[in-house]
Coordinates of C-alpha atoms in Angstrom, one line a residue:
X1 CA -86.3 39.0 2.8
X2 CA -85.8 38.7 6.4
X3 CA -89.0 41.2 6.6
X4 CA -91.0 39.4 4.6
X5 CA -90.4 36.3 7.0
X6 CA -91.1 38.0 9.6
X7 CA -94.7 39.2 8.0
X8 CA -95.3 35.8 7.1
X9 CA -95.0 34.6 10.3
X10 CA -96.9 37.4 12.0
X11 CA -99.8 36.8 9.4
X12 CA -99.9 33.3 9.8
X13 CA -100.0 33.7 13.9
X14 CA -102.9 35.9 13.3
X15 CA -104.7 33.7 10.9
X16 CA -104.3 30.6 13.5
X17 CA -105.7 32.9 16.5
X18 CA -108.7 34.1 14.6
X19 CA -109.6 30.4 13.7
X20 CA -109.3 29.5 17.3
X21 CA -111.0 32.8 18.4
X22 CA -114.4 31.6 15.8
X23 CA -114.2 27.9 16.5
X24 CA -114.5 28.9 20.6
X25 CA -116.9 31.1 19.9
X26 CA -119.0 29.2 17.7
X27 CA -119.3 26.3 20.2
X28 CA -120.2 28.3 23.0
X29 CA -122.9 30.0 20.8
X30 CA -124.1 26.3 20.0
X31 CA -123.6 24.9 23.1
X32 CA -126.0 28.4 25.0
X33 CA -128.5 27.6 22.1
X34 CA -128.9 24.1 23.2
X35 CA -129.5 25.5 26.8
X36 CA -132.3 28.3 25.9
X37 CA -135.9 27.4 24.5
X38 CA -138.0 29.1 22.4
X39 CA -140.0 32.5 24.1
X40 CA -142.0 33.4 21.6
X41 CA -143.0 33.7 17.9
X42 CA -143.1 37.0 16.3
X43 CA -144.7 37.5 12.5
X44 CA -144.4 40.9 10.7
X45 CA -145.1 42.2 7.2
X46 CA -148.2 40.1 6.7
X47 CA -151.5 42.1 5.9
X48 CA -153.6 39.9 4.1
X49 CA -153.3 36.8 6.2
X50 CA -153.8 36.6 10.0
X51 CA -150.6 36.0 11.8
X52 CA -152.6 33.6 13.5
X53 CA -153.5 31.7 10.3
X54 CA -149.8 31.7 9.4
X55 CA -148.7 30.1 12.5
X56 CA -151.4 27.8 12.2
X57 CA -150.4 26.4 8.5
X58 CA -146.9 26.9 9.7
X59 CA -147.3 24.3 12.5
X60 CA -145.3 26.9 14.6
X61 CA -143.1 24.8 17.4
X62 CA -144.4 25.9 21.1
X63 CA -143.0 28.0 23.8
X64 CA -140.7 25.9 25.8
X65 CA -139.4 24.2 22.9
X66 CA -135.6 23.6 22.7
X67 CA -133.8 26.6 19.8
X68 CA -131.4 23.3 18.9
X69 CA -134.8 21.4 17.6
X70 CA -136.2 23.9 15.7
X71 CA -136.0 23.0 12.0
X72 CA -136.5 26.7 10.5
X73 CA -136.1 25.5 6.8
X74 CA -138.8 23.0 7.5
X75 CA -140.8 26.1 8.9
X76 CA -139.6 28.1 6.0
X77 CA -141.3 25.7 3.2
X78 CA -144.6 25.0 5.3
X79 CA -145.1 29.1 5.1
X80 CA -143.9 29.4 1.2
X81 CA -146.6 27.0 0.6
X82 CA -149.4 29.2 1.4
X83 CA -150.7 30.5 -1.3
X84 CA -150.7 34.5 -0.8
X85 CA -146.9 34.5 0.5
X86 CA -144.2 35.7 -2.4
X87 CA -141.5 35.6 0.1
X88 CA -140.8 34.3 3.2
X89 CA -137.7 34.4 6.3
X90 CA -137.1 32.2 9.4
X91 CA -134.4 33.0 11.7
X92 CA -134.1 32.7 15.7
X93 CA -133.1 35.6 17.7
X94 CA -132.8 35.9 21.5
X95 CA -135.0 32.9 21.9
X96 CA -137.9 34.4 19.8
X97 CA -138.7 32.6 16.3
X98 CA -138.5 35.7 14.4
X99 CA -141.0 34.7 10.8
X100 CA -140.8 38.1 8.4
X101 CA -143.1 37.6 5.5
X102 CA -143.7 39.4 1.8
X103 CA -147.2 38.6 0.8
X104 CA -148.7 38.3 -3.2
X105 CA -150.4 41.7 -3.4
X106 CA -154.0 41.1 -6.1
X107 CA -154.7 43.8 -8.8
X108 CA -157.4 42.6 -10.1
X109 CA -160.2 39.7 -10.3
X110 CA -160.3 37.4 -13.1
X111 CA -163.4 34.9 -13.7
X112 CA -162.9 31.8 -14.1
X113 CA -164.6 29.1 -17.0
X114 CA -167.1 28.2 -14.2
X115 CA -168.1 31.5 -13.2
X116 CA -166.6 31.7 -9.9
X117 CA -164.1 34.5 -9.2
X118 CA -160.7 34.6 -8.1
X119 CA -157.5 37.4 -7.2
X120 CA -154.7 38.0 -9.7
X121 CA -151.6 38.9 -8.5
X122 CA -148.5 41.7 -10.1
X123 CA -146.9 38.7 -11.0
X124 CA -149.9 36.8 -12.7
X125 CA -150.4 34.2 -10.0
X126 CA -154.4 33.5 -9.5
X127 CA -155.1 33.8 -5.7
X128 CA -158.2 32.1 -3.9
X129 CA -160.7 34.8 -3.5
X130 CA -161.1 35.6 0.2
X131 CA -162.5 38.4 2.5
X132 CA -160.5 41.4 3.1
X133 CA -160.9 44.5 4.6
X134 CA -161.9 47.4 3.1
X135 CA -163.4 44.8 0.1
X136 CA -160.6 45.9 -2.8
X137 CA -162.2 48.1 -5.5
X138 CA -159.8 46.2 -8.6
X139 CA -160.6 45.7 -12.3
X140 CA -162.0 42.3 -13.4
X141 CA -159.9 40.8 -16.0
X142 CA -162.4 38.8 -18.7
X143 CA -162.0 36.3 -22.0
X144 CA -159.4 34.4 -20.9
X145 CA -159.9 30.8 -20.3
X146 CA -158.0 29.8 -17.2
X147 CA -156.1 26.4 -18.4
X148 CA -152.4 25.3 -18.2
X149 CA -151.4 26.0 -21.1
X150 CA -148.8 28.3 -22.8
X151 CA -151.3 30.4 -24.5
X152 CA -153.3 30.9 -21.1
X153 CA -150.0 32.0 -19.4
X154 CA -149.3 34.2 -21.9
X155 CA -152.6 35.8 -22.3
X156 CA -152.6 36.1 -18.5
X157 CA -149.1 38.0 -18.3
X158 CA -150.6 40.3 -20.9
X159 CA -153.3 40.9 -18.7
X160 CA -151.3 41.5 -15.9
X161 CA -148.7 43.8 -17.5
X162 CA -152.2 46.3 -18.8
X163 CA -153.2 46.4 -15.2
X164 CA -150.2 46.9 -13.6
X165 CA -148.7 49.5 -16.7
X166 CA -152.0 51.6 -15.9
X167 CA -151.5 51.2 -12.1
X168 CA -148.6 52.9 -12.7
X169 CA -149.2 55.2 -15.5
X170 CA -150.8 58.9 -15.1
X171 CA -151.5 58.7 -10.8
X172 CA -153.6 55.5 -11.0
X173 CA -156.4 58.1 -13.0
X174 CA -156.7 54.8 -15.9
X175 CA -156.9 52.0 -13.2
X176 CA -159.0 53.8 -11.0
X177 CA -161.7 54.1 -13.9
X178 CA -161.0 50.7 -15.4
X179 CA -164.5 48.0 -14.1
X180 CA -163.2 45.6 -17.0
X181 CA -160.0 44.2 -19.0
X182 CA -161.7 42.0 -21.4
X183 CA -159.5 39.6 -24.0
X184 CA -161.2 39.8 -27.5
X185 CA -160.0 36.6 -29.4
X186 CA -161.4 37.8 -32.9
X187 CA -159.0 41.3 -32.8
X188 CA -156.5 39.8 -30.8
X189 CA -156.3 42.5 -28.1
X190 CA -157.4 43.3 -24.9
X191 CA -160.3 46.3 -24.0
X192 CA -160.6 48.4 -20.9
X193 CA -164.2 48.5 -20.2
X194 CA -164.4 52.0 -17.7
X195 CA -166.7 52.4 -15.2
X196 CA -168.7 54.7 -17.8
X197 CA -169.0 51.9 -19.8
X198 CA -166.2 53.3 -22.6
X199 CA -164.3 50.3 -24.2
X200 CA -160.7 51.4 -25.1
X201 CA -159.0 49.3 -27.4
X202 CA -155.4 48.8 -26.1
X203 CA -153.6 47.5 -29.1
X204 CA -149.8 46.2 -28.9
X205 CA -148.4 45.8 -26.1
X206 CA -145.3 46.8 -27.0
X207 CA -147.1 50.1 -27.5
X208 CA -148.4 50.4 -23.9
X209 CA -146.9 53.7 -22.5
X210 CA -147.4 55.4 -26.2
X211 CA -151.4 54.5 -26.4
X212 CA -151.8 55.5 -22.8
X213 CA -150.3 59.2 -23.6
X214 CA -152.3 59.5 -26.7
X215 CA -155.5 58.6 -24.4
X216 CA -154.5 61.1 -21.9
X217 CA -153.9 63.6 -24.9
X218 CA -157.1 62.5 -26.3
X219 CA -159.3 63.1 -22.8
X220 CA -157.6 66.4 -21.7
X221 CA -158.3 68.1 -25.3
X222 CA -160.5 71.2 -25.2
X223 CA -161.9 70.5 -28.3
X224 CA -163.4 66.6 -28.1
X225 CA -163.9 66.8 -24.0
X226 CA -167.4 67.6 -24.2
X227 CA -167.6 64.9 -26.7
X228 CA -166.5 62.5 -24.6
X229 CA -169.4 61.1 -23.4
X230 CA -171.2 60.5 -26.4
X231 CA -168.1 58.1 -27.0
X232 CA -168.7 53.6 -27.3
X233 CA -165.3 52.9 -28.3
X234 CA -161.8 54.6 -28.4
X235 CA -159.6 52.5 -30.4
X236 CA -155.6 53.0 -29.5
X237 CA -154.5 50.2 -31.6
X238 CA -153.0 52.6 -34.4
X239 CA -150.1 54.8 -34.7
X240 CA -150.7 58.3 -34.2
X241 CA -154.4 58.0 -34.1
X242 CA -157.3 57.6 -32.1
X243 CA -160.4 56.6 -33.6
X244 CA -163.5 57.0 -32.0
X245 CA -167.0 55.1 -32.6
X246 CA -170.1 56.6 -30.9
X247 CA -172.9 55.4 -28.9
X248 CA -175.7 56.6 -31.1

């Protein structure tokens, strides 16, 4: 028993330094922060927007101003509102305001009801449409009428799960091929239109990785490959067949 006391008191000594310790510590750290002012401003990860056009929304605080002002939550919120940033970090370090960003990365174009065009991002969110360099070669998503209801959203998601299943599906071959991704209301399915002007019937969703294979299996065939071009439509949409409709 007398051990134990002894422990006791030996962990409780340590316990009472090590507040002390981090209580000096932390107002020395606070009180040199109030001392120092900010150097410099520093944006990485962005590719799509400009650090300059970030700093600019951002309303970035000047060189010279005092670390203890700087409201980083406030500088947090002002970035997360643009509309191409999915993730966004403020955080001071030796006097530099250190702003590491993860931008909404489009996969395809979608038209909207009035004809104009925008970007769709992997997680369905509809981008303004603005210059970027090299101009992206991505799939046009059509038939869906951009409103805010659930149907849209879920049409949408559909969409976005095709393009970004073929993204990642056979080296990028399907998505690399695919001009269209067109919603047809009276089957209930979506169609790749490929930049031969083939229209695949997709089918269920559910079903996704299974058509794609039996497309694949379908293209890379000795037998139909020289057929292939002669093709209008290849439906997917049942199990364990492809069905094929020609141009003439």
């Amino acid at each position: 028993m007398k051990f134990l006391r002894i422990l006791l008191r030996i962990a409780i000594v340590l316990v009472t330094i090590g507040t002390i310790s981090y209580s000096v510590f932390y107002y020395l750290y606070e009180f040199n922060q109030e001392e120092k002012n900010l150097e410099k401003t520093i944006v990485q990860g962005n590719n799509l927007l400009s650090s300059e056009e970030i700093l600019e929304i951002a309303s970035i605080p000047l060189k010279g101003t005092p670390l203890k002002s700087i409201d980083v939550k406030g500088v947090e919120s002002r970035i997360q509102s643009i509309a191409f940033i999915d993730e966004v970090k403020v955080e001071i370090y030796n006097q530099n305001l250190i702003i590491s960003v993860k931008e909404e990365q489009p996969i395809s174009y979608i038209v909207l009801d009035d004809g104009t065009i925008q970007f769709v991002s992997e997680k369905a969110k509809i981008l303004p449409l603005r210059q970027i360099f090299p101009i992206l070669d991505l799939p046009v998503i059509q038939g869906i009428k951009v409103k805010s209801d659930t149907t849209t959203k879920i049409l949408l998601q559909e969409a976005v799960s095709i393009v970004n299943g073929i993204r990642n599906y056979a080296d990028n071959y399907i998505y690399t091929i695919t001009s269209e991704l067109v919603y047809k209301p009276e089957l209930r399915t979506f169609l790749i239109v490929t930049t031969d002007k083939q229209e695949i019937l997709i089918g269920n969703l559910n079903n996704l990785d299974y058509n794609l294979q039996k497309l694949l299996y379908f293209w890379n065939s000795d037998k139909i490959s020289t057929a292939v071009t002669g093709l209008k439509t290849i439906d997917l949409r049942w199990s364990g067949q492809v069905i094929l409709k020609s141009k003439f």
